[in-house]
Each structure stands twice: as structure tokens, then as C-alpha cells.
Coordinates of C-alpha atoms in Angstrom, one line a residue:
M1 CA 126.4 5.4 10.1
E2 CA 125.3 5.6 14.1
Y3 CA 123.6 7.9 15.5
T4 CA 123.8 9.3 19.0
Y5 CA 121.1 10.9 20.5
Q6 CA 121.3 12.7 24.1
K7 CA 118.5 13.9 25.8
N8 CA 118.8 17.4 27.1
N9 CA 117.1 17.4 31.0
T10 CA 118.4 20.8 31.9
S11 CA 115.0 22.7 31.0
R12 CA 112.9 20.1 32.9
K13 CA 115.1 20.4 36.1
F14 CA 115.3 24.0 35.9
L15 CA 111.1 24.1 35.7
L16 CA 111.4 21.8 38.7
L17 CA 113.9 24.1 40.4
I18 CA 111.2 26.9 40.2
F19 CA 108.3 25.3 41.1
L20 CA 109.9 24.0 44.0
A21 CA 111.2 27.8 44.9
L22 CA 107.7 28.9 44.1
I23 CA 106.3 26.4 46.7
I24 CA 108.6 26.9 49.4
S25 CA 108.2 31.1 48.6
F26 CA 104.4 30.3 49.4
L27 CA 104.7 28.1 52.7
A28 CA 107.4 31.1 54.1
M29 CA 104.7 33.5 53.4
K30 CA 102.1 31.6 54.7
V31 CA 103.9 30.7 57.9
S32 CA 105.0 34.7 58.4
T33 CA 101.6 36.2 58.1
E34 CA 100.1 33.3 60.8
T35 CA 102.8 33.9 63.1
F36 CA 103.6 37.5 63.2
S37 CA 100.7 40.0 63.3
L38 CA 101.0 43.5 63.9
I39 CA 98.8 44.9 66.7
T40 CA 98.4 48.8 67.0
Y41 CA 98.3 49.5 71.1
N42 CA 95.7 51.2 72.7
N43 CA 96.4 53.6 75.7
H44 CA 92.7 52.2 77.4
A45 CA 94.6 49.5 77.8
T46 CA 97.0 51.0 79.8
E47 CA 95.0 53.3 81.4
K48 CA 92.5 50.8 82.8
H49 CA 94.3 47.9 83.6
G50 CA 97.8 49.8 84.2
N51 CA 100.8 47.1 84.1
E52 CA 98.7 44.3 83.4
A53 CA 98.0 45.3 79.6
E54 CA 102.2 45.6 79.5
I55 CA 102.4 42.2 80.9
V56 CA 100.0 40.5 78.6
R57 CA 101.7 42.4 75.4
K58 CA 104.8 41.3 76.0
C59 CA 104.0 37.6 77.0
L60 CA 102.2 37.5 73.4
N61 CA 104.9 39.4 71.7
D62 CA 107.6 36.9 73.8
F63 CA 105.6 33.3 73.5
G64 CA 102.3 33.8 71.1
G65 CA 98.5 32.8 72.5
I66 CA 97.7 29.7 73.4
H67 CA 94.1 30.1 72.4
K68 CA 92.1 32.9 69.9
F69 CA 88.6 33.2 69.9
F70 CA 86.2 35.3 67.7
N71 CA 83.3 37.1 68.4
P72 CA 80.5 37.3 65.6
N73 CA 78.7 39.8 66.9
T74 CA 81.3 42.4 67.6
Q75 CA 83.7 41.2 64.8
R76 CA 87.0 41.0 67.8
Y77 CA 89.5 38.6 68.9
A78 CA 90.2 37.7 71.7
E79 CA 93.7 35.8 72.2
I80 CA 95.1 34.4 75.0
C81 CA 98.2 33.6 76.9
F82 CA 99.2 31.9 79.8
L83 CA 101.5 33.9 82.1
E84 CA 102.5 32.0 85.1
A85 CA 100.7 28.9 86.9
G86 CA 97.4 30.0 87.8
K87 CA 97.3 33.5 85.6
F88 CA 96.0 34.2 82.1
G89 CA 96.2 37.4 79.9
I90 CA 93.9 38.5 77.5
Q91 CA 94.0 40.7 74.4
I92 CA 91.2 42.2 72.7
T93 CA 91.4 43.5 69.0
E94 CA 89.7 44.6 66.3
D95 CA 91.2 44.9 62.8
G96 CA 94.3 44.8 64.1
N97 CA 94.0 47.5 66.5
E98 CA 94.0 46.5 70.2
I99 CA 90.8 47.1 72.6
T100 CA 91.9 46.2 75.6
S101 CA 94.7 43.6 77.3
F102 CA 94.1 42.0 80.5
I103 CA 95.1 39.7 83.6
K104 CA 91.9 37.5 84.8
N105 CA 93.2 37.5 88.2
K106 CA 90.1 35.9 89.5
M107 CA 90.4 33.0 87.0
S108 CA 93.0 30.1 88.1
T109 CA 92.4 27.9 85.4
L110 CA 92.4 27.9 81.5
K111 CA 89.1 26.3 81.7
Q112 CA 87.5 29.2 83.4
V113 CA 89.3 31.7 81.0
L114 CA 87.1 29.5 78.5
Y115 CA 83.7 30.2 80.2
Y116 CA 84.5 33.8 80.9
L117 CA 84.8 34.0 76.8
E118 CA 82.2 31.7 75.5
N119 CA 79.7 33.9 77.8
T120 CA 81.0 36.9 76.4
G121 CA 80.2 36.1 73.1
Y122 CA 83.5 34.4 71.8
T123 CA 82.5 31.1 70.3
N124 CA 84.7 30.7 67.4
Q125 CA 88.0 29.3 68.5
I126 CA 90.6 29.7 65.6
Y127 CA 93.3 28.1 67.6

């Protein structure tokens, strides 16, 4: 008499599928939280800087920032966006709230803007 044993791999395949789904979900959440952040806008930006604040906000919303820094003294973030040749916008935020947004009109290179932020205490580059 001959016996045949058939191994059932269904449970292993199912566990592997669940494991892969968890990894994909984790990566998707990580990407979405890093890419999309909600900022509450402040009237100060538009009152002091007018249309410039709106231009910087739109640039960051549409294209994202090119560099982001943290100021350990103020606990604020500064994000730089590239507007056009020789123009850069900066948005300052704290705890997800906009402090201000403006264009550095007198600075025509990224190096100048980075130096400005460094001189104002933004030393820890995030990206």
C-alpha cells in the first residue's frame, strides 16, 4: 500500500500575502506623511507680505520645497521653494502653523538664502 502526502502551502502563502500587505501599507503611510503636511495659514503673512505670501504658499503646495531646516532655538521650521530664476520663497512654520511666508527678493542664489537661514539660527537641515 502506498501513501502520498500532499503538502498544503495555502497557509504560508496567506501569511506571506498579509506580511507583504503590511509592508506596503507601512511604506504608503510613511510616504504620505512625509509628502503631505497640512499647514494652517496665518493672516500675518498676507498682511505684511501681501501677494508674496500667496505665491510662496502656492509654490510649496504645487511643487514642494527644495530644502527644509529646523531652528532649535525657536522650534520653528523654514522651508525654501524655488519660484523662478533668481527668486526663492521661504515659509516659516511652528507646530503646523504658518508664522510667515515671504520672498527673499534681494537674494538671487540659493547659497545666499541658505546663508540667510543659517544666520537666523536654522542650522539643522531636514532635506
